[in-house]
Coordinates of C-alpha atoms in Angstrom, one line a residue:
M1 CA 70.8 175.9 139.4
L2 CA 70.5 177.2 136.1
L3 CA 73.2 178.8 134.4
N4 CA 72.7 179.5 130.7
L5 CA 69.9 178.3 127.6
T6 CA 70.9 178.8 124.7
I7 CA 68.2 178.4 121.9
K8 CA 69.1 177.8 118.4
N9 CA 66.4 177.6 115.4
F10 CA 63.8 177.2 118.3
A11 CA 59.9 177.6 117.1
I12 CA 60.0 181.9 116.0
V13 CA 63.7 182.0 117.8
S14 CA 66.6 182.2 115.7
Y15 CA 69.1 182.3 118.2
V16 CA 68.7 183.3 121.9
E17 CA 71.3 183.2 125.0
V18 CA 69.7 183.7 129.2
D19 CA 72.3 183.7 131.6
W20 CA 70.0 183.2 134.9
Q21 CA 71.0 184.0 138.6
K22 CA 69.8 183.0 141.7
G23 CA 66.6 184.2 143.5
M24 CA 63.4 184.9 141.8
T25 CA 63.7 186.0 137.9
T26 CA 60.3 186.8 136.2
I27 CA 59.8 186.8 132.6
T28 CA 57.6 189.2 130.8
G29 CA 56.2 190.8 127.5
E30 CA 54.0 191.9 124.8
T31 CA 51.2 189.3 124.0
G32 CA 52.2 186.5 121.5
A33 CA 55.6 187.6 122.0
G34 CA 56.2 183.7 123.0
K35 CA 56.9 184.6 126.7
S36 CA 57.2 180.6 127.3
I37 CA 59.1 180.4 124.9
A38 CA 62.2 179.2 127.1
I39 CA 60.4 177.9 129.3
D40 CA 59.4 175.4 126.4
A41 CA 62.6 174.7 125.1
L42 CA 63.9 174.2 129.0
G43 CA 60.9 171.2 128.4
L44 CA 62.8 169.9 125.2
C45 CA 65.7 170.2 126.2
L46 CA 64.9 167.8 129.4
G47 CA 63.0 165.1 127.8
E48 CA 60.0 166.3 126.7
R49 CA 58.4 165.1 122.9
A50 CA 59.1 167.3 120.3
L51 CA 55.8 168.6 117.8
T52 CA 55.9 169.3 114.3
N53 CA 56.8 173.0 114.9
T54 CA 60.4 173.0 116.9
V55 CA 61.9 173.4 114.7
R56 CA 62.0 176.9 113.1
P57 CA 60.6 177.6 108.9
G58 CA 63.7 177.5 106.9
S59 CA 66.2 175.9 109.7
D60 CA 67.1 172.1 109.2
K61 CA 67.6 171.3 112.9
A62 CA 66.9 172.7 116.6
E63 CA 69.8 172.7 119.4
L64 CA 69.0 173.9 122.9
C65 CA 71.4 173.7 125.3
A66 CA 70.9 174.4 129.1
S67 CA 74.0 174.1 131.9
F68 CA 73.6 173.4 135.3
D69 CA 76.0 174.1 138.7
V70 CA 74.8 170.6 140.7
T71 CA 77.9 170.9 143.5
D72 CA 74.8 171.0 145.8
N73 CA 72.2 168.9 143.8
K74 CA 73.5 165.4 145.8
S75 CA 70.6 163.7 143.5
A76 CA 71.5 164.5 140.5
R77 CA 75.4 163.9 141.1
Q78 CA 74.8 160.6 142.8
W79 CA 72.7 159.9 139.2
L80 CA 75.4 161.3 137.4
D81 CA 78.0 159.1 138.8
A82 CA 75.7 155.8 138.4
H83 CA 75.7 156.7 134.8
D84 CA 79.3 156.9 134.7
L85 CA 78.5 161.2 133.4
Q86 CA 79.4 163.2 135.8
N87 CA 81.8 166.4 134.7
D88 CA 82.5 167.8 138.0
D89 CA 80.6 170.5 139.8
E90 CA 79.0 171.8 136.0
C91 CA 76.3 169.6 134.1
I92 CA 75.5 170.4 130.6
I93 CA 72.8 169.0 128.7
R94 CA 72.5 169.1 124.9
R95 CA 69.3 168.3 122.4
V96 CA 69.2 168.6 118.8
I97 CA 66.4 168.1 116.6
S98 CA 65.9 167.7 113.4
C99 CA 63.0 169.0 110.8
E100 CA 61.7 165.6 109.9
G101 CA 61.2 164.8 113.6
R102 CA 64.5 162.7 114.7
S103 CA 66.1 163.8 118.1
R104 CA 69.4 162.8 119.5
A105 CA 70.6 163.5 123.3
Y106 CA 73.4 164.9 124.8
I107 CA 74.5 165.0 128.8
N108 CA 78.1 166.1 129.2
G109 CA 79.0 165.7 126.2
N110 CA 77.9 161.7 125.6
S111 CA 75.3 160.6 123.8
V112 CA 72.3 159.3 125.9
P113 CA 68.4 158.2 125.7
L114 CA 65.8 160.2 126.0
N115 CA 64.7 158.6 129.1
Q116 CA 67.8 159.3 130.6
L117 CA 67.4 162.9 129.5
K118 CA 64.4 162.8 131.2
T119 CA 65.4 161.0 134.4
L120 CA 67.7 163.8 135.1
G121 CA 65.4 166.7 134.4
E122 CA 63.6 165.5 137.4
K123 CA 66.4 166.0 139.5
L124 CA 67.1 169.4 138.0
I125 CA 63.6 171.5 137.2
N126 CA 60.5 171.2 138.5
I127 CA 58.0 172.6 136.3
H128 CA 54.8 174.1 137.4
G129 CA 52.3 175.1 133.9
Q130 CA 49.1 177.1 133.9
H131 CA 47.0 173.9 133.8
D132 CA 47.9 172.2 136.5
H133 CA 45.7 173.5 138.5
Q134 CA 43.2 171.6 136.8
L135 CA 44.7 167.9 137.6
L136 CA 44.5 169.2 141.3
L137 CA 40.7 167.9 140.8
K138 CA 41.7 164.2 139.9
S139 CA 41.9 162.2 143.4
T140 CA 45.3 160.3 141.8
E141 CA 47.2 163.4 142.3
Q142 CA 45.6 164.9 145.3
R143 CA 47.3 161.2 146.5
R144 CA 50.5 162.0 145.3
L145 CA 50.6 165.7 146.5
L146 CA 50.3 164.2 150.1
D147 CA 52.6 161.3 149.9
A148 CA 54.9 163.8 148.2
Y149 CA 54.3 166.3 150.8
A150 CA 54.7 163.0 153.4
N151 CA 57.7 162.1 151.5
H152 CA 56.1 158.7 151.9
Q153 CA 58.2 157.3 148.4
P154 CA 60.6 155.1 150.9
M155 CA 57.2 153.8 152.5
L156 CA 55.2 153.3 148.8
A157 CA 58.5 151.4 147.3
K158 CA 58.2 148.7 150.1
L159 CA 54.0 148.0 149.7
Q160 CA 54.1 148.4 146.2
S161 CA 56.8 145.6 146.3
A162 CA 54.5 143.5 148.8
Q163 CA 51.7 144.5 146.1
K164 CA 53.4 143.0 143.4
Q165 CA 54.6 140.1 144.6
W166 CA 50.7 139.1 146.0
R167 CA 50.0 139.8 142.8
H168 CA 52.2 137.9 140.9
L169 CA 51.4 134.2 143.4
N170 CA 47.9 135.1 142.6
N171 CA 48.4 134.9 139.5
E172 CA 50.5 131.9 139.8
L173 CA 47.7 129.8 141.9
A174 CA 45.2 131.1 139.5
T175 CA 47.3 129.0 136.8
L176 CA 48.3 126.3 138.5
Q177 CA 44.1 126.2 139.4
Q178 CA 43.2 126.6 135.7
Q179 CA 45.9 123.9 134.4
K180 CA 45.3 121.4 137.0
Q181 CA 42.6 119.0 136.3
Q182 CA 44.8 119.2 132.5
R183 CA 47.6 118.1 134.9
Q184 CA 46.0 115.2 136.2
A185 CA 44.8 113.6 132.9
E186 CA 48.7 114.3 132.0
Q187 CA 49.8 112.5 135.1
Q188 CA 48.1 109.5 134.5
L189 CA 49.3 109.2 130.9
L190 CA 53.1 110.3 131.9
H191 CA 52.7 107.7 134.9
Y192 CA 52.2 104.5 133.4
Q193 CA 54.8 105.6 130.5
V194 CA 57.6 106.4 132.9
Q195 CA 56.3 103.2 135.1
E196 CA 57.1 100.9 131.6
L197 CA 59.7 102.6 131.0
D198 CA 61.1 101.3 134.5
E199 CA 60.7 98.3 134.0
F200 CA 62.0 97.9 131.1
N201 CA 64.9 99.8 132.5
I202 CA 67.5 100.3 129.1
Q203 CA 70.8 101.0 130.0
D204 CA 73.3 103.5 128.1
G205 CA 74.4 101.6 125.0
E206 CA 72.2 98.7 125.4
F207 CA 70.1 98.9 122.6
T208 CA 73.7 99.1 119.8
Q209 CA 74.8 96.3 121.6
L210 CA 71.3 94.1 121.9
E211 CA 71.5 94.9 118.2
N212 CA 74.4 93.2 117.5
D213 CA 73.9 89.8 119.1
F214 CA 70.4 89.8 117.9
K215 CA 72.0 89.6 114.8
R216 CA 74.4 87.2 116.2
H217 CA 72.5 84.7 117.4
A218 CA 69.8 84.9 114.2
N219 CA 72.6 84.1 111.8
A220 CA 74.6 81.8 113.9
Q221 CA 74.5 78.7 111.0
K222 CA 75.6 80.9 108.7
L223 CA 78.1 82.3 110.9
M224 CA 79.5 78.8 111.2
I225 CA 79.1 77.8 107.7
L226 CA 80.7 81.3 106.5
S227 CA 83.7 80.2 108.9
E228 CA 84.3 76.9 107.7
Q229 CA 84.5 77.3 104.5
S230 CA 87.3 80.5 104.9
L231 CA 88.8 78.0 106.9
Q232 CA 88.8 75.0 104.7
T233 CA 90.0 77.7 101.7
L234 CA 92.8 79.1 104.0
A235 CA 94.6 76.0 105.9
N236 CA 92.1 73.2 106.9
D237 CA 91.7 71.7 102.5
E238 CA 93.8 68.6 102.6
Q239 CA 94.2 69.1 98.6
M240 CA 94.8 72.4 98.7
N241 CA 94.5 75.6 100.6
A242 CA 96.1 79.1 100.5
I243 CA 99.0 78.4 103.6
S244 CA 100.5 75.4 101.7
A245 CA 100.5 77.4 98.7
L246 CA 102.3 79.8 99.8
Q247 CA 104.8 77.4 101.8
Q248 CA 105.7 75.8 98.4
S249 CA 106.0 79.0 97.0
L250 CA 108.3 80.0 99.9
D251 CA 110.3 77.2 99.3
S252 CA 111.3 78.2 95.9
L253 CA 111.9 81.8 96.4
S254 CA 114.2 80.4 99.5
Q255 CA 115.9 78.6 96.4
L256 CA 115.6 81.7 94.2
S257 CA 117.4 83.8 96.6
E258 CA 120.3 81.5 97.6
I259 CA 120.6 81.7 93.7
D260 CA 120.1 85.5 93.3
S261 CA 120.4 87.6 96.8
N262 CA 118.4 90.2 95.0
A263 CA 115.3 87.9 96.0
K264 CA 115.5 87.6 99.2
A265 CA 113.3 91.2 100.2
I266 CA 110.4 89.3 97.9
T267 CA 111.6 86.5 99.9
S268 CA 111.0 88.6 103.5
L269 CA 107.5 89.4 102.0
V270 CA 105.8 85.7 101.4
E271 CA 106.8 85.0 104.9
E272 CA 105.0 88.2 106.5
A273 CA 102.3 87.4 104.2
K274 CA 102.5 83.4 105.5
I275 CA 102.9 84.3 109.4
S276 CA 100.1 86.6 108.9
L277 CA 97.9 84.2 107.5
E278 CA 98.4 81.6 110.0
E279 CA 97.5 84.0 112.6
A280 CA 94.5 84.7 110.9
C281 CA 93.4 81.7 111.1
N282 CA 94.2 80.9 114.1
D283 CA 91.5 83.9 115.0
L284 CA 88.9 83.0 113.1
N285 CA 89.8 79.0 114.4
H286 CA 89.1 80.8 118.0
Y287 CA 85.8 82.8 116.4
Q288 CA 84.0 79.7 115.1
Q289 CA 84.3 77.8 118.2
S290 CA 82.9 80.8 119.9
I291 CA 79.5 80.2 117.6
E292 CA 76.9 78.6 119.8
I293 CA 73.4 78.0 119.1
N294 CA 71.8 79.0 122.1
P295 CA 68.3 78.8 121.7
E296 CA 66.9 80.1 125.1
Q297 CA 69.4 82.8 125.2
Y298 CA 68.8 84.2 121.8
A299 CA 64.9 84.1 122.6
L300 CA 65.8 85.9 125.8
I301 CA 67.7 89.0 123.1
E302 CA 64.6 88.6 121.0
E303 CA 62.5 89.8 123.2
R304 CA 64.3 92.6 125.0
Y305 CA 65.5 93.7 121.1
S306 CA 61.7 93.4 120.2
T307 CA 60.1 95.2 123.3
A308 CA 63.0 97.9 122.8
I309 CA 61.8 98.3 118.8
N310 CA 58.0 98.3 120.2
L311 CA 58.5 101.1 123.1
A312 CA 60.5 102.9 120.5
R313 CA 57.9 102.9 117.7
K314 CA 55.3 103.3 120.7
H315 CA 57.0 106.9 121.7
H316 CA 57.5 107.9 117.7
I317 CA 61.1 107.5 118.7
E318 CA 64.2 106.0 118.0
P319 CA 65.6 102.9 119.6
E320 CA 68.8 104.5 120.4
N321 CA 66.9 107.8 122.2
L322 CA 65.0 105.3 124.2
L323 CA 67.3 106.4 127.7
E324 CA 66.9 110.0 127.6
H325 CA 63.3 110.0 126.4
H326 CA 62.5 108.2 129.3
K327 CA 64.6 110.6 131.7
G328 CA 62.0 113.1 129.7
L329 CA 59.0 112.2 130.6
A330 CA 60.4 111.1 134.3
A331 CA 61.2 115.0 134.5
Q332 CA 57.9 116.0 133.2
L333 CA 56.5 113.9 135.4
A334 CA 58.3 115.4 138.7
S335 CA 57.5 118.5 137.4
I336 CA 53.7 118.0 137.5
A337 CA 54.5 116.5 140.6
N338 CA 56.2 119.5 142.0
D339 CA 53.2 121.5 140.9
D340 CA 51.0 120.3 142.9
M341 CA 53.3 120.5 145.8
R342 CA 53.4 124.2 144.9
L343 CA 49.2 124.5 144.9
E344 CA 49.4 123.7 148.5
H345 CA 51.9 125.8 149.7
I346 CA 51.1 128.9 147.4
D347 CA 47.9 130.2 149.7
N348 CA 50.5 130.2 152.9
E349 CA 52.6 132.2 151.3
L350 CA 49.8 134.2 149.6
Q351 CA 48.5 135.0 153.2
D352 CA 52.1 135.5 154.0
C353 CA 52.0 138.1 151.2
L354 CA 49.4 139.5 152.1
H355 CA 50.2 139.7 156.0
Q356 CA 52.8 142.2 155.3
Y357 CA 51.1 144.8 152.7
Q358 CA 48.6 145.0 155.1
Q359 CA 50.5 146.0 158.0
L360 CA 53.2 148.3 155.4
A361 CA 49.3 150.3 154.3
T362 CA 47.5 150.3 157.6
K363 CA 51.7 151.7 158.9
L364 CA 51.3 154.3 155.4
S365 CA 47.2 154.6 156.6
A366 CA 48.4 156.2 159.3
S367 CA 50.9 158.2 158.5
R368 CA 48.6 159.7 155.8
Q369 CA 46.1 160.7 158.9
K370 CA 48.3 162.3 160.6
Q371 CA 50.6 164.2 157.5
A372 CA 47.0 165.0 156.0
K373 CA 46.4 167.3 159.0
L374 CA 49.4 169.0 158.9
L375 CA 49.3 169.5 155.0
A376 CA 45.5 171.0 155.7
Q377 CA 46.7 173.7 158.2
K378 CA 49.0 175.0 156.2
I379 CA 47.1 175.2 152.7
S380 CA 44.5 176.8 155.2
S381 CA 46.9 179.1 155.8
A382 CA 48.4 179.7 152.5
M383 CA 45.0 180.5 151.5
H384 CA 44.2 182.9 154.2
E385 CA 47.8 184.7 152.7
L386 CA 46.3 184.5 149.4
N387 CA 43.1 186.7 150.0
M388 CA 40.7 183.3 150.8
P389 CA 40.4 184.6 154.7
D390 CA 37.3 182.9 155.5
A391 CA 38.7 179.1 153.4
K392 CA 38.7 175.7 155.0
F393 CA 40.6 173.2 153.6
E394 CA 40.9 169.4 154.7
L395 CA 42.0 166.3 153.2
Q396 CA 39.1 163.2 153.8
L397 CA 40.8 160.0 153.4
T398 CA 38.4 156.8 153.0
T399 CA 39.5 153.1 153.3
N400 CA 39.3 151.2 149.8
E401 CA 36.9 149.0 149.2
S402 CA 38.6 146.9 147.0
S403 CA 39.2 142.8 148.2
E404 CA 42.7 143.0 146.6
P405 CA 46.1 145.2 147.7
A406 CA 46.3 147.7 145.3
M407 CA 49.3 150.0 144.7
Y408 CA 48.8 153.2 146.4
G409 CA 47.4 151.3 149.7
L410 CA 44.0 151.0 151.5
D411 CA 43.2 155.4 151.5
N412 CA 40.8 157.3 148.6
I413 CA 41.8 160.9 149.2
E414 CA 40.2 163.7 148.4
F415 CA 40.5 167.6 149.1
V416 CA 37.6 169.2 150.4
V417 CA 37.2 173.2 150.9
A418 CA 34.4 175.4 151.8
M419 CA 35.7 179.2 151.1
N420 CA 32.5 181.0 152.6
P421 CA 31.8 181.1 156.0
G422 CA 28.7 178.9 157.6
Q423 CA 29.2 176.3 153.8
S424 CA 30.1 172.4 154.7
L425 CA 33.2 171.4 153.1
E426 CA 32.4 170.1 149.8
S427 CA 34.8 168.3 146.9
M428 CA 37.1 171.3 145.6
A429 CA 36.0 170.5 142.3
K430 CA 32.6 171.7 142.9
V431 CA 33.0 175.0 145.0
A432 CA 36.5 176.0 143.9
S433 CA 36.1 178.5 140.7
G434 CA 38.8 179.4 138.4
G435 CA 40.8 181.6 140.1
E436 CA 40.2 180.0 143.3
L437 CA 41.6 176.7 142.5
S438 CA 44.7 178.4 140.7
R439 CA 45.3 180.0 144.0
I440 CA 45.1 177.1 145.9
S441 CA 47.3 174.8 143.2
L442 CA 49.9 177.6 143.6
A443 CA 49.5 177.9 147.4
I444 CA 50.3 173.3 147.3
Q445 CA 53.2 174.0 144.6
V446 CA 54.6 176.3 147.2
I447 CA 54.5 174.2 150.3
L448 CA 55.5 171.3 148.1
A449 CA 58.8 173.3 146.9
E450 CA 59.8 173.7 150.7
K451 CA 59.7 170.3 151.5
V452 CA 60.7 168.8 147.6
D453 CA 64.5 169.4 147.1
T454 CA 64.2 170.6 143.3
P455 CA 66.9 173.2 142.8
V456 CA 65.1 174.9 140.0
L457 CA 61.5 176.1 140.0
I458 CA 59.5 177.2 137.6
F459 CA 56.2 178.3 137.1
D460 CA 54.5 179.2 133.4
E461 CA 51.7 181.8 134.5
V462 CA 50.3 179.3 137.3
D463 CA 49.2 183.5 138.2
V464 CA 45.7 183.4 136.0
G465 CA 42.8 184.3 136.7
I466 CA 44.6 186.3 139.9
S467 CA 44.7 190.2 140.3
G468 CA 44.5 193.3 142.4
P469 CA 46.0 192.2 145.9
T470 CA 46.0 188.8 145.6
A471 CA 48.5 189.0 143.1
A472 CA 50.3 191.1 145.4
K473 CA 50.2 187.9 147.9
V474 CA 51.5 185.4 145.3
G475 CA 54.1 187.8 144.4
Q476 CA 55.0 187.7 147.5
Q477 CA 54.3 183.8 148.3
L478 CA 57.0 183.5 145.0
Q479 CA 59.7 185.5 146.1
R480 CA 59.5 184.1 149.6
L481 CA 60.4 180.6 147.9
G482 CA 63.3 182.8 146.1
Q483 CA 65.2 182.5 148.8
N484 CA 65.8 179.3 149.4
T485 CA 65.8 177.9 145.8
Q486 CA 65.9 179.8 141.8
V487 CA 62.4 180.4 140.8
I488 CA 61.9 181.9 137.3
C489 CA 58.3 182.8 136.7
V490 CA 56.5 184.1 133.4
T491 CA 53.7 186.5 134.9
H492 CA 51.6 188.5 133.1
L493 CA 51.0 190.6 136.5
P494 CA 52.5 193.4 137.2
Q495 CA 52.6 192.6 141.5
V496 CA 54.0 189.4 140.3
A497 CA 56.6 190.9 137.7
A498 CA 57.9 193.7 140.6
K499 CA 59.0 190.9 143.1
G500 CA 61.5 189.0 141.2
D501 CA 65.2 190.1 141.9
Q502 CA 65.8 190.2 138.1
Q503 CA 63.2 190.2 135.4
L504 CA 63.3 189.6 131.7
F505 CA 61.9 190.4 128.6
V506 CA 60.7 189.2 125.6
S507 CA 60.0 190.7 122.7
K508 CA 58.8 190.2 118.5
L509 CA 60.8 191.5 116.1
I510 CA 59.1 191.7 112.8
D511 CA 60.9 192.5 109.2
G512 CA 58.3 191.9 106.8
K513 CA 59.5 188.6 105.7
Q514 CA 60.3 187.0 109.5
T515 CA 59.2 186.9 112.9
Q516 CA 61.9 186.7 115.6
T517 CA 61.8 186.4 119.2
Q518 CA 64.1 187.9 121.7
V519 CA 65.2 187.9 125.3
S520 CA 66.7 190.4 127.5
H521 CA 67.5 191.4 130.8
L522 CA 66.3 194.7 132.1
S523 CA 68.1 197.4 133.5
A524 CA 66.7 199.3 136.7
V525 CA 65.1 202.1 134.2
A526 CA 63.4 199.5 131.8
R527 CA 61.7 197.4 134.5
E528 CA 60.4 200.4 136.0
N529 CA 58.7 201.1 132.6
E530 CA 58.1 197.7 131.5
V531 CA 56.1 197.9 135.4
A532 CA 54.7 200.2 134.0
R533 CA 53.5 198.9 130.5
L534 CA 51.8 196.2 132.5
L535 CA 49.6 198.1 135.0
A536 CA 48.1 200.6 132.0
G537 CA 48.9 198.5 129.1
D538 CA 50.7 200.4 126.1
Q539 CA 50.4 203.8 127.2
I540 CA 52.5 204.5 130.0
S541 CA 51.5 207.7 132.3
Q542 CA 53.4 209.6 134.8
S543 CA 50.8 207.4 137.2
S544 CA 51.4 203.7 136.3
L545 CA 55.1 205.0 136.2
A546 CA 54.7 206.1 139.9
N547 CA 53.3 203.5 140.3
A548 CA 56.1 201.4 139.0
K549 CA 58.6 202.7 140.7
E550 CA 56.3 202.2 143.9
L551 CA 56.4 198.6 143.4
L552 CA 59.6 198.0 142.7
A553 CA 60.9 200.1 145.7
K554 CA 59.1 198.1 147.8
T555 CA 60.3 194.4 146.5
A556 CA 64.0 196.1 146.8

């Protein structure tokens, strides 16, 4: 339940703090005083969109804070726990709105996005405005009310999941069918390309080896000449070669070392150089012997090397990337084959999904038929209690003719009424007056409130267009509702105001410069005067005061 509401610098309110109690609270006040100011502030506090005139003129920000007891509100507690925002049994919601329109929201001291504030607010308060009854004329709202009364939310969730899956499969099928011709042309090209690369079958690192082998065979004669020249210079020239020259130098250094031991290190280095040179000559000799001029082998290497280059040029890639490119094209070809297989199977999936949807929709439709009769009986009874003794109310269900699954199922729903004896049932929009529509709306709201677990119900002048004995009936309905939940009702009717367990009065103070709104709890005597004012206007007479006392006495 709502415990406290604090309003700072909001609209024409400088500062107001209101403590709320159990049962039914009525709010009255003078015309233009801002009776709905607390309701508007609560709406903003719980995530509604802020308007440009939210902040009081001359202030830099508006601040709204509401605290709730959530001890018995299982839905709210679970939501708070799921979002790590729990704070024992009390929930404090705060919203700050700057004069530039920026907004910050807090739950139990934690900064949260506005959409989280709104989601939590729906679990704490249900606000019914004075124009809500106009929504009652829309078929979508009529279907929503029936489903809310029948608690169809779990069934609707399953139905909507099946419909969403059907729509997804249907879109996939349409896409695959549209792309089928394009895929066929692409498949032919890919098949040729992959087959060509399959036949070539290049291996990892093969092109680098091919390139080296091609260069070696292409330059075999030159390699023979260069290696022979090097061997001649190093060892094979009989007149003068590098090894012979080193040996001569080494002989001289050996004699030098015998005379001067300081030359031994130099001798060792020359010896090492001679040994290294001899090893190099040996390796070079083996290399020269390995060089062979084999025209047949060279032709094979040249052909494969040229094919690799031509294939790479054909696919606009580097030859080194042929293998990866081959794998990529093969994957694309496999994907197209998978799409074709998917096209073959998707029809079966669509039929299964449609069958599941139809089963769920048929079950929902049967429940709607049953619950529509129960709801119609309750609304008819409530209408009789609200001074419409001859009224008849029914919910007519017709089958949706669409060939595609709808999010709401198979049913179109229409509220039909007959207000007078002998009249046939017709659409509510055609036969119900504004006052009658307001009463029907209130009757439905009261019935739904008994079914839907919302701990705080707010009615903002839902009794517009109602007077006399009917107003008393409305008051009784709201009072009965207040026995099980907290009810807050903004009203201009004395018969409704008197039914509250407590009453708040909204007044407007003007000091010549500024206008301020105040909210105060009425004492027993002040309440008698206020109800009398509602009965007779500003000139309270003894008769109106006596009537006020009588109304309040009946409530007590």
